[in-house]
Coordinates of C-alpha atoms in Angstrom, one line a residue:
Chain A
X1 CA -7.4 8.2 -39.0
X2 CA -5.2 9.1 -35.6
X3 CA -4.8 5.6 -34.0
X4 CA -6.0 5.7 -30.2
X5 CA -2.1 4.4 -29.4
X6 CA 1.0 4.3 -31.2
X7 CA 4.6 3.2 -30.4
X8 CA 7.3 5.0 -32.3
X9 CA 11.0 2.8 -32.3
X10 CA 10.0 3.0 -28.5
X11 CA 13.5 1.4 -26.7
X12 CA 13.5 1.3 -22.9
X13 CA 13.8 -1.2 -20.2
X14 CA 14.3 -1.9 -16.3
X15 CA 17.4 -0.6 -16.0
X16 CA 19.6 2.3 -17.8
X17 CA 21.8 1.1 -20.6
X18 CA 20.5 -2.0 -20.2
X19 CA 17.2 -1.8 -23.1
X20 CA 15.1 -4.9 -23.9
X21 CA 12.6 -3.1 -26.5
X22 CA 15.5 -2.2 -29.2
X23 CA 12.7 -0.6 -31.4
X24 CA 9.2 -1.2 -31.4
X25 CA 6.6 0.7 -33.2
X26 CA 2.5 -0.9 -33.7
X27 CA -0.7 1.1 -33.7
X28 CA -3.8 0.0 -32.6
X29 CA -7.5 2.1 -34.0
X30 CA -10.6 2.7 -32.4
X31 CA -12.8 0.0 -32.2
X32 CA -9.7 -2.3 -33.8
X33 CA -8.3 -5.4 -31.7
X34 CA -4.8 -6.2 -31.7
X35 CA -2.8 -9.1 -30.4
X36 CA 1.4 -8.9 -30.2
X37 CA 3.0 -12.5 -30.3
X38 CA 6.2 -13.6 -30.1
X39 CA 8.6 -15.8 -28.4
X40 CA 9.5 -15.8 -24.4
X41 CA 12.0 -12.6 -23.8
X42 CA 10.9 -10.9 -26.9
X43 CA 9.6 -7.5 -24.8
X44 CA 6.0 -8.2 -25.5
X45 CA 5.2 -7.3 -21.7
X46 CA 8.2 -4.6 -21.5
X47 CA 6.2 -2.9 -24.2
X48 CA 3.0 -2.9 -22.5
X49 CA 4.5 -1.9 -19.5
X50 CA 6.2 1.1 -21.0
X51 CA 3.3 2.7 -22.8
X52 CA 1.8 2.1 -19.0
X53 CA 4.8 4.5 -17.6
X54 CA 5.9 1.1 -15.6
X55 CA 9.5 0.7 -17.6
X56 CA 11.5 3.4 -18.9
X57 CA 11.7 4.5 -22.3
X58 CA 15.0 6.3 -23.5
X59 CA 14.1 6.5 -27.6
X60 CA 11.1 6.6 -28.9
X61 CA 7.7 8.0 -28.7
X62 CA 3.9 6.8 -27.6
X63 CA 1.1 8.9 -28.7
X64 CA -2.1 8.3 -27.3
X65 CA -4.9 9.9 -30.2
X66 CA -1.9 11.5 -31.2
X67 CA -0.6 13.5 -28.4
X68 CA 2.6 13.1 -26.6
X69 CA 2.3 10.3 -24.1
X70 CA 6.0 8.8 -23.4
X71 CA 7.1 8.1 -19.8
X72 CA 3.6 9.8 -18.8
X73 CA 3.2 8.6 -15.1
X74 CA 1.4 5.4 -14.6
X75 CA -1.2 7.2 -11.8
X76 CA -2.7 9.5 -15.0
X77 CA -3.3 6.5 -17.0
X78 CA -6.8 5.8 -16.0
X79 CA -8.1 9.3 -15.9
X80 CA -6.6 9.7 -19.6
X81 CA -8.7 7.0 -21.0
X82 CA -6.2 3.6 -20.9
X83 CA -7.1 0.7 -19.2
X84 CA -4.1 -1.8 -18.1
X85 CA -4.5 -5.5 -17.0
X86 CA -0.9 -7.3 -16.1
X87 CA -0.8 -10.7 -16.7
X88 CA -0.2 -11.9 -13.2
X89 CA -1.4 -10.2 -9.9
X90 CA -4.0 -8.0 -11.9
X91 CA -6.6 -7.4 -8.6
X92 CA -6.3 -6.8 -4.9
X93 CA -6.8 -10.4 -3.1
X94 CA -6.9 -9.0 0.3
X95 CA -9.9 -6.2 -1.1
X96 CA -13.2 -7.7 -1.4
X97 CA -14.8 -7.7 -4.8
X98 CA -17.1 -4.7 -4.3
X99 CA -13.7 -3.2 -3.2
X100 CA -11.6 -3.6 -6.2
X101 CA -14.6 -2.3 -8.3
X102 CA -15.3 0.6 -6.0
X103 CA -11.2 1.2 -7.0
X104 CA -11.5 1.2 -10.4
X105 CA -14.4 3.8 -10.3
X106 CA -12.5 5.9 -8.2
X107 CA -12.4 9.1 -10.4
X108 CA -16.4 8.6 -11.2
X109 CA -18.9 10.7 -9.5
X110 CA -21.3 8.8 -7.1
X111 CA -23.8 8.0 -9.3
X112 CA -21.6 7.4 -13.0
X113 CA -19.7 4.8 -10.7
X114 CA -22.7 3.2 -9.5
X115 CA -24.6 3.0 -13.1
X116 CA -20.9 1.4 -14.4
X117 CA -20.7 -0.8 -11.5
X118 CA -23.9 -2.2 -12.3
X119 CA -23.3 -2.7 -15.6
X120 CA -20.1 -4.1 -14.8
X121 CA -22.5 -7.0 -12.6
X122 CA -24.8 -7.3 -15.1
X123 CA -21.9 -8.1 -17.4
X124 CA -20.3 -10.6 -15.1
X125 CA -23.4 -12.1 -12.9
X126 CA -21.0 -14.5 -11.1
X127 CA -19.1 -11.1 -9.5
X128 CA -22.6 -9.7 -8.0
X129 CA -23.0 -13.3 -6.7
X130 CA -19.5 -12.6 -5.0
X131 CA -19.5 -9.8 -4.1
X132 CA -18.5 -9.5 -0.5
X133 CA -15.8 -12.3 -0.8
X134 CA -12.1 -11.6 -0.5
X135 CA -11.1 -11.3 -4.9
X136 CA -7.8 -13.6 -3.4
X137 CA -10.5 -16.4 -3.3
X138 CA -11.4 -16.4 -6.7
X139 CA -10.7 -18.7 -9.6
X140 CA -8.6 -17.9 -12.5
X141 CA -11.2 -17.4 -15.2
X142 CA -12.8 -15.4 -12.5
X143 CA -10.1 -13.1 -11.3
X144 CA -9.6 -12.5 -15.3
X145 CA -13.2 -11.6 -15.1
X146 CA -12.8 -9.1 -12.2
X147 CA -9.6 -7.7 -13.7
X148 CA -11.1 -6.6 -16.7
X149 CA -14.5 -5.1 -15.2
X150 CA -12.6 -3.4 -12.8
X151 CA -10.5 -1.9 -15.8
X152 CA -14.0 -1.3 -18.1
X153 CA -14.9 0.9 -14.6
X154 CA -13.4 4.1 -16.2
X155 CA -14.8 3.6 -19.7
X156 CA -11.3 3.6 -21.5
X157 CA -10.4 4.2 -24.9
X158 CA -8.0 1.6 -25.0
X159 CA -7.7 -1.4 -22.8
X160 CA -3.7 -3.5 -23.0
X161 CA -4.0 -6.7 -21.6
X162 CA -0.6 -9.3 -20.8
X163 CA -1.6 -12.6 -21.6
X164 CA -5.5 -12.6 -19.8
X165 CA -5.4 -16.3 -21.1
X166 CA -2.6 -17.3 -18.6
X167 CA -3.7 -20.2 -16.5
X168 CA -7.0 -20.4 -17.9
X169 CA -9.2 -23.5 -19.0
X170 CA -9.6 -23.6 -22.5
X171 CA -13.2 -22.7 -22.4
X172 CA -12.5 -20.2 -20.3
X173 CA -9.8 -18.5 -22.3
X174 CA -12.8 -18.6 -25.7
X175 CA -14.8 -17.1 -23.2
X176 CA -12.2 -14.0 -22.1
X177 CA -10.9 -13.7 -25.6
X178 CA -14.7 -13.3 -27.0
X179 CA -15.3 -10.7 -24.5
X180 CA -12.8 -8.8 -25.5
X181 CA -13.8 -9.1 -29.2
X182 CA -17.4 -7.8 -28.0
X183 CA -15.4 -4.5 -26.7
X184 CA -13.4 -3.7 -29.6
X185 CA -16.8 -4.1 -31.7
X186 CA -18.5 -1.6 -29.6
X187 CA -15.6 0.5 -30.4
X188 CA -12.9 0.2 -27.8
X189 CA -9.3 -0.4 -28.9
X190 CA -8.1 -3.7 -27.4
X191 CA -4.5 -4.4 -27.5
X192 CA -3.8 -7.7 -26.1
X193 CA -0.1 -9.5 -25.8
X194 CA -0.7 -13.3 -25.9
X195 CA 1.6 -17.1 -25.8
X196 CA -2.0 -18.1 -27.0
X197 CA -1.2 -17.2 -30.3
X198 CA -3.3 -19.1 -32.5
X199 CA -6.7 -18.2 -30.4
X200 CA -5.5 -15.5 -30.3
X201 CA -5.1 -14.9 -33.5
X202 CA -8.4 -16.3 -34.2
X203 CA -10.5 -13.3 -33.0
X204 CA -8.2 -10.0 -33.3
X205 CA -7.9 -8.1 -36.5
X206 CA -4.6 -7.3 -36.7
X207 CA -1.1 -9.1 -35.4
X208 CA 2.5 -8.0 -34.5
X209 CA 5.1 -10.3 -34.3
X210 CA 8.2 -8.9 -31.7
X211 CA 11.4 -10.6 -31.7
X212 CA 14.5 -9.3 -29.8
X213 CA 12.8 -5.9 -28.5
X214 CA 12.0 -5.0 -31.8
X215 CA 8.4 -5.0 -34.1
X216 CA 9.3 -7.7 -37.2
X217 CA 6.5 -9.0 -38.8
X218 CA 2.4 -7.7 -38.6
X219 CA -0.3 -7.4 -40.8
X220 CA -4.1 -8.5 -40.6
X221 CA -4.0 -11.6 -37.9
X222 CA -5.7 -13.7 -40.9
X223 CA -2.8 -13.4 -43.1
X224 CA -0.5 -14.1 -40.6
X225 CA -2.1 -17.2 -39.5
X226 CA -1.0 -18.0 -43.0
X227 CA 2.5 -16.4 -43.4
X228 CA 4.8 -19.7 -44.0
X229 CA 7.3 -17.4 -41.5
X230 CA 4.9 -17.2 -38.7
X231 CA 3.9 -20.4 -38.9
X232 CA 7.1 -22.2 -38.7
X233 CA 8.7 -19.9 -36.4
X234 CA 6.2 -18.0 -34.0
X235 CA 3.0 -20.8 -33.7
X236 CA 5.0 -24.1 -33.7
X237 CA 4.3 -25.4 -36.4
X238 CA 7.9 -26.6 -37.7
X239 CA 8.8 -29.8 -38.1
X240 CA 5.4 -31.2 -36.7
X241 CA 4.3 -34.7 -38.8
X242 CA 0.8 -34.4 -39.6
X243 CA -1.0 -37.4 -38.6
Chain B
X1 CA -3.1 -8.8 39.5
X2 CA -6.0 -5.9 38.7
X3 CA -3.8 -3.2 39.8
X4 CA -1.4 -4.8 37.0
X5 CA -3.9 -5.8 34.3
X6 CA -4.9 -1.7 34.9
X7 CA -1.5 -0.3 34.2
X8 CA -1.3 -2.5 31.7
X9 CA -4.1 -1.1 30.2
X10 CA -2.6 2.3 30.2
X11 CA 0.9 1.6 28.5
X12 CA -0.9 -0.7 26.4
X13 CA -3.0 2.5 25.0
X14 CA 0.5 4.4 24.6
X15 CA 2.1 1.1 22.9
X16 CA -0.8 0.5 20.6
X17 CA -0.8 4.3 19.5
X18 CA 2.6 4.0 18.3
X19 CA 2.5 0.5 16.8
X20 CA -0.7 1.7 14.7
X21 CA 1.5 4.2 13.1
X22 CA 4.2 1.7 12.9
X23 CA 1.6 -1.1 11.3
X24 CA 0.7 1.3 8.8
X25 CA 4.3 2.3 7.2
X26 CA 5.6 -0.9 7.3
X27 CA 2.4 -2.6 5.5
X28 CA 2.0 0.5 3.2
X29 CA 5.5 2.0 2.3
X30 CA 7.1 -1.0 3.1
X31 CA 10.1 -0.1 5.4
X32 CA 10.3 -1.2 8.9
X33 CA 11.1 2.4 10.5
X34 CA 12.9 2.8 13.6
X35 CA 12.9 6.1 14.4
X36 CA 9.2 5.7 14.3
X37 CA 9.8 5.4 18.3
X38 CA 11.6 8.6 18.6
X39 CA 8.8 10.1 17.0
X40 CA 7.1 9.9 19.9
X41 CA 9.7 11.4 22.0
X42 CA 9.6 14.3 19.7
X43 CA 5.5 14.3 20.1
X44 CA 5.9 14.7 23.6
X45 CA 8.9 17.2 23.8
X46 CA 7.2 19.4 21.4
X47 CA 3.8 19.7 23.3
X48 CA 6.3 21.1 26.3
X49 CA 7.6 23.5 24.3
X50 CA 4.8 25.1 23.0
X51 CA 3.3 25.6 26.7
X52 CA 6.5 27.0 27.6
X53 CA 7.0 29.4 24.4
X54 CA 3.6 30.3 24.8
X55 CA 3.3 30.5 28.9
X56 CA 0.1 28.1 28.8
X57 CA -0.8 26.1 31.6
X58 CA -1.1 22.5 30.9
X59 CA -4.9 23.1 32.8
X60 CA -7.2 20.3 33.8
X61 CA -10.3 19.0 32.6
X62 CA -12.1 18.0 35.4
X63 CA -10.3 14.9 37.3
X64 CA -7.7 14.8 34.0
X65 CA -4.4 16.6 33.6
X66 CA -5.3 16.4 29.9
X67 CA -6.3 20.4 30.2
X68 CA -6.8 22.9 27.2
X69 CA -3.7 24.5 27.5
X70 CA -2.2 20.5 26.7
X71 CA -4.9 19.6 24.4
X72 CA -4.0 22.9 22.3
X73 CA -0.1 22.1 22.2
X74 CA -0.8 18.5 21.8
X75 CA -2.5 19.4 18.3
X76 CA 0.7 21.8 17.6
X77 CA 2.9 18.8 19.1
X78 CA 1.0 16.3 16.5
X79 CA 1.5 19.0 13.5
X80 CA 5.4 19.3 14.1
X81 CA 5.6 15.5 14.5
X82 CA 3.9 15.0 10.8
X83 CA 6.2 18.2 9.4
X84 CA 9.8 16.0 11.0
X85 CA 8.3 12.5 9.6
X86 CA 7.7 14.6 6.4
X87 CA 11.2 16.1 6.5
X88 CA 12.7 12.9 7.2
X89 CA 11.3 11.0 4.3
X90 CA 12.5 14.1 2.0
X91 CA 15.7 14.5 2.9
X92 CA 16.6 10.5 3.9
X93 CA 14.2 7.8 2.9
X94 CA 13.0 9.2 -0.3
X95 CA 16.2 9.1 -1.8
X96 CA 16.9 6.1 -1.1
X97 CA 13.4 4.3 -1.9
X98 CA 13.4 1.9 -4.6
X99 CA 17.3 2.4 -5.2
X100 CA 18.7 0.5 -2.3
X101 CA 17.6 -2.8 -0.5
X102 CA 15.5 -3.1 2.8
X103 CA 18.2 -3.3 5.2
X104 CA 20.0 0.2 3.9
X105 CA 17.0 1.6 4.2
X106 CA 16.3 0.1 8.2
X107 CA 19.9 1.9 8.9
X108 CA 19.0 4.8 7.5
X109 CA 16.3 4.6 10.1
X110 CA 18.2 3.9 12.9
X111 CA 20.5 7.4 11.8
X112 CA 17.3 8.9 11.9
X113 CA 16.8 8.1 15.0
X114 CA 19.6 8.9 17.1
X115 CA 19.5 12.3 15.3
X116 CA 16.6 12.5 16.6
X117 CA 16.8 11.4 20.2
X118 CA 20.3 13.7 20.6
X119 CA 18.7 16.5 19.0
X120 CA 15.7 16.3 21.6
X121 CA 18.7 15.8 24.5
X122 CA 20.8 18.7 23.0
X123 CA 17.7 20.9 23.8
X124 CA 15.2 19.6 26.4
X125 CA 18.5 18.5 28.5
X126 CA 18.8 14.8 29.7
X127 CA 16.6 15.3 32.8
X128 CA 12.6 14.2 33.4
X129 CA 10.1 16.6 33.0
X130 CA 6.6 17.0 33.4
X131 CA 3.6 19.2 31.7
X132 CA 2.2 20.2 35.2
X133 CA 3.2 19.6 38.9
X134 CA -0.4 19.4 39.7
X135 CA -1.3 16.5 42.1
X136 CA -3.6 14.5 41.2
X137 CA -5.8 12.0 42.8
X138 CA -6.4 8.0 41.8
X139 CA -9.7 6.5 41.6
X140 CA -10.0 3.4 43.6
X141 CA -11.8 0.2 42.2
X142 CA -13.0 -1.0 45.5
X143 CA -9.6 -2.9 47.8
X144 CA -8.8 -4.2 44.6
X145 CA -6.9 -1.2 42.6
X146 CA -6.0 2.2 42.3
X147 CA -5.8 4.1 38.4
X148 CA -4.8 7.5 37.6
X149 CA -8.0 9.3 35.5
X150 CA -5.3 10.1 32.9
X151 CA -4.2 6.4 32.5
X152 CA -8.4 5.9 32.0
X153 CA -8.9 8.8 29.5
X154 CA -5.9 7.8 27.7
X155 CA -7.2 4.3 27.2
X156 CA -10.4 5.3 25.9
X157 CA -9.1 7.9 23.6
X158 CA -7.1 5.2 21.8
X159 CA -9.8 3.2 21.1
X160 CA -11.9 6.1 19.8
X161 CA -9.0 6.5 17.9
X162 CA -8.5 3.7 16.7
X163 CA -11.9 2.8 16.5
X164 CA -11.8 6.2 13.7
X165 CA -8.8 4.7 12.0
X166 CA -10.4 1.5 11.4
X167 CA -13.2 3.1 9.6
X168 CA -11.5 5.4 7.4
X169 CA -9.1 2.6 6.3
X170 CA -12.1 0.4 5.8
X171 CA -14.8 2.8 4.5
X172 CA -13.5 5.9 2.7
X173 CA -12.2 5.8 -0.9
X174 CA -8.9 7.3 0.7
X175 CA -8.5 4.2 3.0
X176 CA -9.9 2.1 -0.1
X177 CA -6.8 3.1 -1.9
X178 CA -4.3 3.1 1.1
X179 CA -5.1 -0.8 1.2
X180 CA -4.8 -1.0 -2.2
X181 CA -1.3 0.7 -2.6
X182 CA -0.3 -1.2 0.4
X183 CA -0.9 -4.7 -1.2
X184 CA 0.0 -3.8 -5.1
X185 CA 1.8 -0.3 -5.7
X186 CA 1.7 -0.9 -9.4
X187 CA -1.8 -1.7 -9.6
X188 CA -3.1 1.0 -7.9
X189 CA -0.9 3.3 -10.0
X190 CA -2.9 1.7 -12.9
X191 CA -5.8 2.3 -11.3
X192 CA -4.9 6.0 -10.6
X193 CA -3.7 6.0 -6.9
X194 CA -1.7 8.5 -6.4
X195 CA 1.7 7.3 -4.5
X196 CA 2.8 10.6 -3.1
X197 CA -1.2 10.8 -1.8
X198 CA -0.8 7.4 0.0
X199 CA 2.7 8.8 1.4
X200 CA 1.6 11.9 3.1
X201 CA -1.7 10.8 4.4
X202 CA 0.3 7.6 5.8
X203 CA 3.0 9.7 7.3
X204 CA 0.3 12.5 8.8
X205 CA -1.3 9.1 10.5
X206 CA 1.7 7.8 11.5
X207 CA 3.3 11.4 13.1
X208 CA -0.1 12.8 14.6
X209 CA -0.5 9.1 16.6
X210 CA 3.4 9.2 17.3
X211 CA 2.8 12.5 18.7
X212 CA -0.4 11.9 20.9
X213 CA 1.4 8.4 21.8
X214 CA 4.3 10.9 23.7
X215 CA 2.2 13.2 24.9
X216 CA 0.1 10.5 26.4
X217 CA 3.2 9.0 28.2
X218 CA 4.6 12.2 28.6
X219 CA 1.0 12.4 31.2
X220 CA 0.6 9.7 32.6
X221 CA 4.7 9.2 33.1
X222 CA 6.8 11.7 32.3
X223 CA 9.4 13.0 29.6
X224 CA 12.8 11.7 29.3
X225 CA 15.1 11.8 25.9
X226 CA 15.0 7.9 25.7
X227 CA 11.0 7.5 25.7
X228 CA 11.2 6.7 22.5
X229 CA 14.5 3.9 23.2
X230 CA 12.3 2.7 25.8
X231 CA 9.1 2.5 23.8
X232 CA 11.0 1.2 20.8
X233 CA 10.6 -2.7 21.4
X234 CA 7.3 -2.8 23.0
X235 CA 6.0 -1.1 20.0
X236 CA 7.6 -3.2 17.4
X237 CA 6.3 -6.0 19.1
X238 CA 2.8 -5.2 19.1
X239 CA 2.9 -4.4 15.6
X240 CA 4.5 -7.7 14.1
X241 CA 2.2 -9.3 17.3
X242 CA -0.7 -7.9 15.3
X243 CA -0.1 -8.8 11.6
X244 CA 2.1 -6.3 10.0
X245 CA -0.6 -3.5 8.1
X246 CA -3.3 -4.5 10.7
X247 CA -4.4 -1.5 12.7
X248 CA -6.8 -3.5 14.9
X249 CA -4.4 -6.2 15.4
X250 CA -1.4 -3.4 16.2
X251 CA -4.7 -2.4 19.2
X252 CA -4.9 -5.6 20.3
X253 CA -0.9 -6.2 20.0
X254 CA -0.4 -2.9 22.0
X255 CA -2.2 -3.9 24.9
X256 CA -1.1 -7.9 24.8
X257 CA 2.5 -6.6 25.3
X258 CA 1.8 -4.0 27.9
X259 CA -0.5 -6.6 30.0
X260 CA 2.0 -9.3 29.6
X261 CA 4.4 -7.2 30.7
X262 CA 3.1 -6.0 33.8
X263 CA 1.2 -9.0 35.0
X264 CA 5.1 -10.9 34.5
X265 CA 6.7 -8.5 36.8
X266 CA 4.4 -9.4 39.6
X267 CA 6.9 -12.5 39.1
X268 CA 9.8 -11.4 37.7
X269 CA 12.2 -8.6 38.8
X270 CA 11.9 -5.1 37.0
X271 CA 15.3 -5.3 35.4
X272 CA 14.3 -7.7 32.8
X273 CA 11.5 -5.9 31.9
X274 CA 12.8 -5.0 28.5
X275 CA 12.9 -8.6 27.5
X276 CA 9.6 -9.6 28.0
X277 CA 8.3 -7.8 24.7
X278 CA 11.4 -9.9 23.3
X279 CA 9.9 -13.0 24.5
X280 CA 6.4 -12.6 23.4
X281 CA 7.4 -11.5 20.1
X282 CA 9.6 -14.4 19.7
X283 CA 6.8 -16.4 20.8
X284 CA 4.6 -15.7 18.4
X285 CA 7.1 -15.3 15.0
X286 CA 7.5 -19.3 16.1
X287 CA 3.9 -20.1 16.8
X288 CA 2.6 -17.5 13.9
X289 CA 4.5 -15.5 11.7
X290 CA 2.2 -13.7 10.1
X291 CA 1.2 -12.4 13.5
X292 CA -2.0 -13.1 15.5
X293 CA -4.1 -11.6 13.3
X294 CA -3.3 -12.3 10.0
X295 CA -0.9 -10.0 8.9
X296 CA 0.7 -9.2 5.3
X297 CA 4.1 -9.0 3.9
X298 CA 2.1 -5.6 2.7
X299 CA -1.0 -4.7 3.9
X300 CA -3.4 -1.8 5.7
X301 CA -6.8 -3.2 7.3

């Protein structure tokens, strides 16, 4: 099976010369969900960002349903099927949200972008309730909520997400995390980074571990949550006493 | 006091035209432009020289010197000014976007500008000049006043224009994703908004006001080289006055600055005319610096 996205021993970063992923290679399948961990300044965003055309790569490939996809500009991502949420400033505060929905079905005729925007309501009630309010106003859990309808708008094959759990209440995050378990199960491919690990861990299918810009450790995210290595080093559980 | 608050109706118009193209670079692009002003001067030159390449008569529409010989190179004027703001951001800013700070790229305005303004002396010559020598007649408002038609007809065409700019801004999808490139570049590339869309439709805005902007002063004034010099303050002031990226507020700005300034030199002699845009600016950066109506570090409403 061709995976929806691949990295290849992608390296690139901000600046030339200057690379923070060294190497990283994952796949993700249709309908699969997968969650990269790892520690602070591993390149777990910098990857994200550089299948999204947002960072450089100088090495390396990313294939999208296996055709050529690296460096492709960020403005042809949503028409080519792949949906990115950033983990911080992820909707337009100063748009209302009926605006930042109408954004995200900008490609759509009239009536497709009407029929998902509705859906997109009927999948988050508390958005239709708000409608007409400036997004800038809204909660965490609820701007997680508009970024993600707003990037479901163009029906994507794939859908990379930076740490949606950041800043969110613990029920909150269950809440965002089993919505996006809900889309890989009706078939998207959800790639998600997360610091959440554990939860995150919980509910995907499949986990990398990056370290130092490079891919080291992955497998199904159940034996990982088992991998003495993981444990001790990537989910904190070193040294802790049991009580 | 009326006759004042009337002229300063009329320069406010001409202000506010040019600070709604300012508004709009710096809250979507993001640099504060200063040869945005000579712009203007440009607008206004070029409109002369197509009636006197082409031998039209300015004309007159009824009591208005705003004829369709004018009109007709006003449109040509407002298509030139687009093609130099276009030519401009090729050759200087572009190269320099995203690889140098703010401040280079504010300098590189101010070359811009004096290019500009030089090139405009080198070949209109340093003298005022006028579209028509037509006499025209003021309409009195009772004992109280006298206005020009012009200075009337250009005051309501900016608010039909601006009153058109507003709406595309707030109701189209193209205006949907100017706001949206102005307040998260990245995000609306995610979201498939084409930067180099959002640069030539915000530079065609910016130009074709710039242009009508001259033209209108060029009418209801006349044309010198340092218009735009002249203009420069005034317009930056009713821009930052309105919020930066806020068309209405760059309206309102516009005609705040203009009113200000002529109902203070009932007072105050003409010499420090200049100033007064200084001081109201200043004034409100203390008392709001966000502007009067809530502006953004990048914005378009």
């Amino acid at each position: 099976m061709t995976p929806v996205l691949e990295m290849r021993g992608v390296v690139g970063g901000y600046v030339p010369d200057l690379p923070i992923l060294h190497g990283v290679t994952l796949h993700v399948n249709r309908g699969e969900f997968v969650t990269i961990i790892g520690p602070n300044g591993a390149g777990k965003s910098t990857a994200m960002k550089a299948v999204a055309g947002l960072v450089r790569i100088s090495d390396g490939q990313v294939l999208v349903d296996g055709e050529e996809f690296t460096n492709h500009p960020t403005e042809d991502m949503a028409d080519l099927g792949l949906a990115f949420v950033p983990q911080t400033s992820n909707i337009f505060g100063t748009l209302t949200i009926a605006d930042n929905l109408r954004l995200g079905a900008r490609s759509l005729t009239k009536a497709v972008a009407a029929e998902r925007i509705e859906a997109a309501y009927a999948r988050f009630p508390i958005l239709r309730e708000l409608s007409r309010s400036l997004a800038g106003g809204l909660s965490g859990g609820q701007r997680q909520m508009l970024a993600v309808a707003r990037a479901l708008l163009s029906a994507p094959r794939i859908i990379m997400l930076d740490e949606p759990s950041a800043g969110l209440a613990p029920n909150i995050v269950q809440e965002v995390f089993g919505l996006l378990r809900g889309l890989a199960d009706e078939g998207v491919a959800v790639l998600m980074v997360e610091q959440n690990a554990k939860s995150a861990m919980r509910v995907s299918d499949r986990t990398y571990v990056l370290a130092e810009g490079r891919s080291r450790i992955d497998g199904t995210s159940e034996q990982m949550l088992n991998d003495p290595e993981v444990k001790s080093i990537y989910l904190g559980d070193a040294g802790r006493k049991r009580t | 006091m009326i006759q004042a608050i009337a002229d300063g109706l009329s320069t406010g118009a001409i202000i506010a035209l040019g600070a709604m193209g300012v508004t709009l670079v710096m809250g979507i692009l993001r640099f504060t432009n200063f040869a945005h002003a000579e712009y203007l001067t440009w607008g206004g030159y070029m409109a002369l020289f197509v009636l006197s390449a082409t031998g039209l008569e300015a004309g007159s529409l009824g009591p208005f010197s705003l004829g369709p010989g004018l009109i007709l190179a006003m449109l040509v004027a407002m298509v030139l000014t687009v093609a130099l703001a276009l030519i401009a951001d090729r050759l200087v800013f572009h190269r320099l976007r995203g690889k140098v700070n703010h401040i280079t790229l504010v300098f590189a305005s101010f070359g811009v500008a004096l290019i500009v303004r030089y090139v405009i002396h080198l070949l209109f010559g340093g003298s005022a000049q006028y579209y028509s020598n037509d006499l025209r007649f003021a309409w009195r408002i009772g004992d109280l006043a006298s206005v020009m038609p012009d200075q009337v007809l250009v005051f309501v065409v900016t608010l039909v224009v601006a009153g058109g700019l507003y709406t595309f801004l707030r109701y189209s999808a193209l205006g949907l994703a100017m706001r949206a490139a102005a307040e998260n570049p990245a995000l609306s590339a995610i979201n498939g908004v084409r930067f180099r869309t959002i640069l030539l439709v915000t530079w065609t805005i910016g130009g074709a006001l710039a242009a009508m902007s001259g033209v209108f002063y060029g009418v209801t004034v006349q044309l010198r080289p340092d218009v735009g010099f002249q203009l420069l303050l005034p317009i930056f002031a009713a821009a930052i006055l309105g919020g930066i990226g806020n068309v209405v507020g760059a309206l309102a700005g516009g005609f705040i600055v203009a009113l200000v300034e002529a109902v203070a030199l009932l007072w105050i002699p003409s010499g420090y005319k200049l100033a007064i845009p200084f001081i109201v600016l200043l004034l409100v950066l203390w008392l709001r610096p966000t502007g009067l109506f809530r502006g953004t570090s990048g914005g378009a409403k």
